[in-house]
mmCIF file with all atom_site columns, C-alpha atoms in Angstrom:
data_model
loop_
_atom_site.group_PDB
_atom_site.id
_atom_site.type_symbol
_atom_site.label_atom_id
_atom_site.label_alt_id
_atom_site.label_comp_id
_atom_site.label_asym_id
_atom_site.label_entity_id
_atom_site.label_seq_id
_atom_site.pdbx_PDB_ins_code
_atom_site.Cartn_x
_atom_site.Cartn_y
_atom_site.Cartn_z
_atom_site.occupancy
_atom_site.B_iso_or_equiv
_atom_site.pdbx_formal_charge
_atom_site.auth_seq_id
_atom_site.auth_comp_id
_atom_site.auth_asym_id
_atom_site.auth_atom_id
_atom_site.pdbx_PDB_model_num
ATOM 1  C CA . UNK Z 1 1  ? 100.624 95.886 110.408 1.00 40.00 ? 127 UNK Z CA 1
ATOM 2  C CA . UNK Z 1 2  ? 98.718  97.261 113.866 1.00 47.00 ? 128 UNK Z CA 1
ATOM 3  C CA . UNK Z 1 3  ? 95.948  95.539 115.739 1.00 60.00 ? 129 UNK Z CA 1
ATOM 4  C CA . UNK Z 1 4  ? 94.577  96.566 119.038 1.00 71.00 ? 130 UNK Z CA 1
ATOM 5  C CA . UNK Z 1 5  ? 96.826  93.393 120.081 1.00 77.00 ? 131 UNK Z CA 1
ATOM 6  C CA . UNK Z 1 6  ? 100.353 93.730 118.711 1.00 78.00 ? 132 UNK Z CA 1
ATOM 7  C CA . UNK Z 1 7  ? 102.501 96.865 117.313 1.00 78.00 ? 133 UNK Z CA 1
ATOM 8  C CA . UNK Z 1 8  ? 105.013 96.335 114.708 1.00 75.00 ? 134 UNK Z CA 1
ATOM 9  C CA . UNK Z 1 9  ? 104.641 92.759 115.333 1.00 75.00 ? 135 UNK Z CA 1
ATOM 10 C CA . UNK Z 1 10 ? 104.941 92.453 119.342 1.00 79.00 ? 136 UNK Z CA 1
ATOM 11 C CA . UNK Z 1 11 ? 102.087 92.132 122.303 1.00 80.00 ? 137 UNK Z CA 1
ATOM 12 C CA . UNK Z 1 12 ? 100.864 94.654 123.747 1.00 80.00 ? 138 UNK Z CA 1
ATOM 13 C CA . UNK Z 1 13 ? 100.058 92.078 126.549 1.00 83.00 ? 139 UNK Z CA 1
ATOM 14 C CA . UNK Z 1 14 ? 102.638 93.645 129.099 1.00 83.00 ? 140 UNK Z CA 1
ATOM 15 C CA . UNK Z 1 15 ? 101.399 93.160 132.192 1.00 86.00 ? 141 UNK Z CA 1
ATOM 16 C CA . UNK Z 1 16 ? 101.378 89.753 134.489 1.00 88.00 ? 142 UNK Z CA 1
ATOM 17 C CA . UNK Z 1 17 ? 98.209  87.920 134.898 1.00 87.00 ? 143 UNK Z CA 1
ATOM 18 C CA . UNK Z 1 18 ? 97.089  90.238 131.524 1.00 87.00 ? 144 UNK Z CA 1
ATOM 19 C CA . UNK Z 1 19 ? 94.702  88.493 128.670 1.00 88.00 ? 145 UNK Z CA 1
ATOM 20 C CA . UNK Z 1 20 ? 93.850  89.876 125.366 1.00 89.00 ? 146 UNK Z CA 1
ATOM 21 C CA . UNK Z 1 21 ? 91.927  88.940 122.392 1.00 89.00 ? 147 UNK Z CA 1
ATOM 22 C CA . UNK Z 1 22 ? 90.640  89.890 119.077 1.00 89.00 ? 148 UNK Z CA 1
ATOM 23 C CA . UNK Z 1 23 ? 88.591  88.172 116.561 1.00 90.00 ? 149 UNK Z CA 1
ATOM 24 C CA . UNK Z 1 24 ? 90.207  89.001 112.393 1.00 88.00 ? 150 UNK Z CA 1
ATOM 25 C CA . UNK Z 1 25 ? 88.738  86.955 108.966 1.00 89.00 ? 151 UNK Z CA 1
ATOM 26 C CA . UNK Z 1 26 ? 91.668  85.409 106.800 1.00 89.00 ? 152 UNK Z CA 1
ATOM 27 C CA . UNK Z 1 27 ? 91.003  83.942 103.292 1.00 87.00 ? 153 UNK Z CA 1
ATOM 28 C CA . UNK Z 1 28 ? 91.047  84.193 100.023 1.00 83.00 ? 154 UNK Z CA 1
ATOM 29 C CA . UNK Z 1 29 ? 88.136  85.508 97.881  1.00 82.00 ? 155 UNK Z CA 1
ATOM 30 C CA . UNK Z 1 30 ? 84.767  83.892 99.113  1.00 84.00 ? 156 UNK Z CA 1
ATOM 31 C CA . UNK Z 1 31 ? 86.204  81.676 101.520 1.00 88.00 ? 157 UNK Z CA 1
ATOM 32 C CA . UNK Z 1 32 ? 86.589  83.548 104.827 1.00 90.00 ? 158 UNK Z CA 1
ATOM 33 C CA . UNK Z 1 33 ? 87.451  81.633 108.252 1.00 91.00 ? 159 UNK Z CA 1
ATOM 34 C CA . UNK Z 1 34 ? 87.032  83.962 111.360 1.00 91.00 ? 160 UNK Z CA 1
ATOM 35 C CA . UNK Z 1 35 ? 89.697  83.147 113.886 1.00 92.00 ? 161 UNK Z CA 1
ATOM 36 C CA . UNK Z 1 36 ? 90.655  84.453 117.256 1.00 91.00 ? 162 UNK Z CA 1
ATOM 37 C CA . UNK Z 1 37 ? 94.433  85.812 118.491 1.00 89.00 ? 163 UNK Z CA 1
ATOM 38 C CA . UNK Z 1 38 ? 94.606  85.168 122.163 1.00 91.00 ? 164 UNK Z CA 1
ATOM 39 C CA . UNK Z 1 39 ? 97.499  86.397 124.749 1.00 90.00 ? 165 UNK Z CA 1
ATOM 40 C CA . UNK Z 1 40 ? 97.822  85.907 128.018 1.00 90.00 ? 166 UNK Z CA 1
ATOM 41 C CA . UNK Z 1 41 ? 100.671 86.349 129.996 1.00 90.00 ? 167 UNK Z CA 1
ATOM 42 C CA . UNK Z 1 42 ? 101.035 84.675 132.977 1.00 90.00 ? 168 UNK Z CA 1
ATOM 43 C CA . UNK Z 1 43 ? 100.599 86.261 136.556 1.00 90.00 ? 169 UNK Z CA 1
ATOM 44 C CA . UNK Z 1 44 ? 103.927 84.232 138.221 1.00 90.00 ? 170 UNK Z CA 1
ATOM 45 C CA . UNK Z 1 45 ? 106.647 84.382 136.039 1.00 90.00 ? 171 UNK Z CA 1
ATOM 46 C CA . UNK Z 1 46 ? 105.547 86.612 133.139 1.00 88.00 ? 172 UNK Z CA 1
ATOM 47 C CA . UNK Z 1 47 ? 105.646 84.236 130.452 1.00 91.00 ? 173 UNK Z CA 1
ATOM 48 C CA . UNK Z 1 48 ? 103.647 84.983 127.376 1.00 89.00 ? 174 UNK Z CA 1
ATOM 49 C CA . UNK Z 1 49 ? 101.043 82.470 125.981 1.00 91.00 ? 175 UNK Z CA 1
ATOM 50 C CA . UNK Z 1 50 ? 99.854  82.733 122.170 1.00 90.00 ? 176 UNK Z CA 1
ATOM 51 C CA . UNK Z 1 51 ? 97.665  81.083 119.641 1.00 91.00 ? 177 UNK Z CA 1
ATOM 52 C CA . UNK Z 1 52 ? 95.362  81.555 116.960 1.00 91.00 ? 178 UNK Z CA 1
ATOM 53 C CA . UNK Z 1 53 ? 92.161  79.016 117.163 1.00 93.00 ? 179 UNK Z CA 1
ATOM 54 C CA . UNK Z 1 54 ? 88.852  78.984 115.568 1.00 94.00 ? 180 UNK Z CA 1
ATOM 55 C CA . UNK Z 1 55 ? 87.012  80.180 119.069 1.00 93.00 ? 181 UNK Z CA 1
ATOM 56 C CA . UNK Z 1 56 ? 88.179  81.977 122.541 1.00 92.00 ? 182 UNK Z CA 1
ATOM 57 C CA . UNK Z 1 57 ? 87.455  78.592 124.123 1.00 92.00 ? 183 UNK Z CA 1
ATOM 58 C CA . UNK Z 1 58 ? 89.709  77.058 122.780 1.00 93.00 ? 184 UNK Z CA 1
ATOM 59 C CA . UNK Z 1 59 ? 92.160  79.007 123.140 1.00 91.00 ? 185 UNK Z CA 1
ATOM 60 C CA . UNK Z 1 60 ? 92.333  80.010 126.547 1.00 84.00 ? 186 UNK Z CA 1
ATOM 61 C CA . UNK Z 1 61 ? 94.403  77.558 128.959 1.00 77.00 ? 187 UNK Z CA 1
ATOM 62 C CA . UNK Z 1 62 ? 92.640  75.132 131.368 1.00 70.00 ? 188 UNK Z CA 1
#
């Protein structure tokens, strides 16, 4: 599977100090949650931050 975010499976998020997001819908049947993927990758050593949460707030690091 291909998102905007990821290709085979990996970030696209290359590049330090980089953030990307995208909003999907998972579920079964009627009962639909919209969640957000969130990357960052961080501007020092490169290190790549993700999670799925219910909104970008909450997912982005303090």
């Amino acid at each position: 599977m291909s998102t905007r975010m990821t290709i085979n499976g990996v970030s696209t998020c290359t590049e330090a100090g980089m953030e990307k997001y995208e909003n999907f819908q998972m579920g079964i049947g009627r009962r639909r949650r919209t969640l957000v993927q969130y990357d960052y990758r961080h501007p020092i050593d490169g290190e790549l931050f993700s999670c799925v949460k219910p909104t970008l707030d909450e997912c982005q690091p303090p």
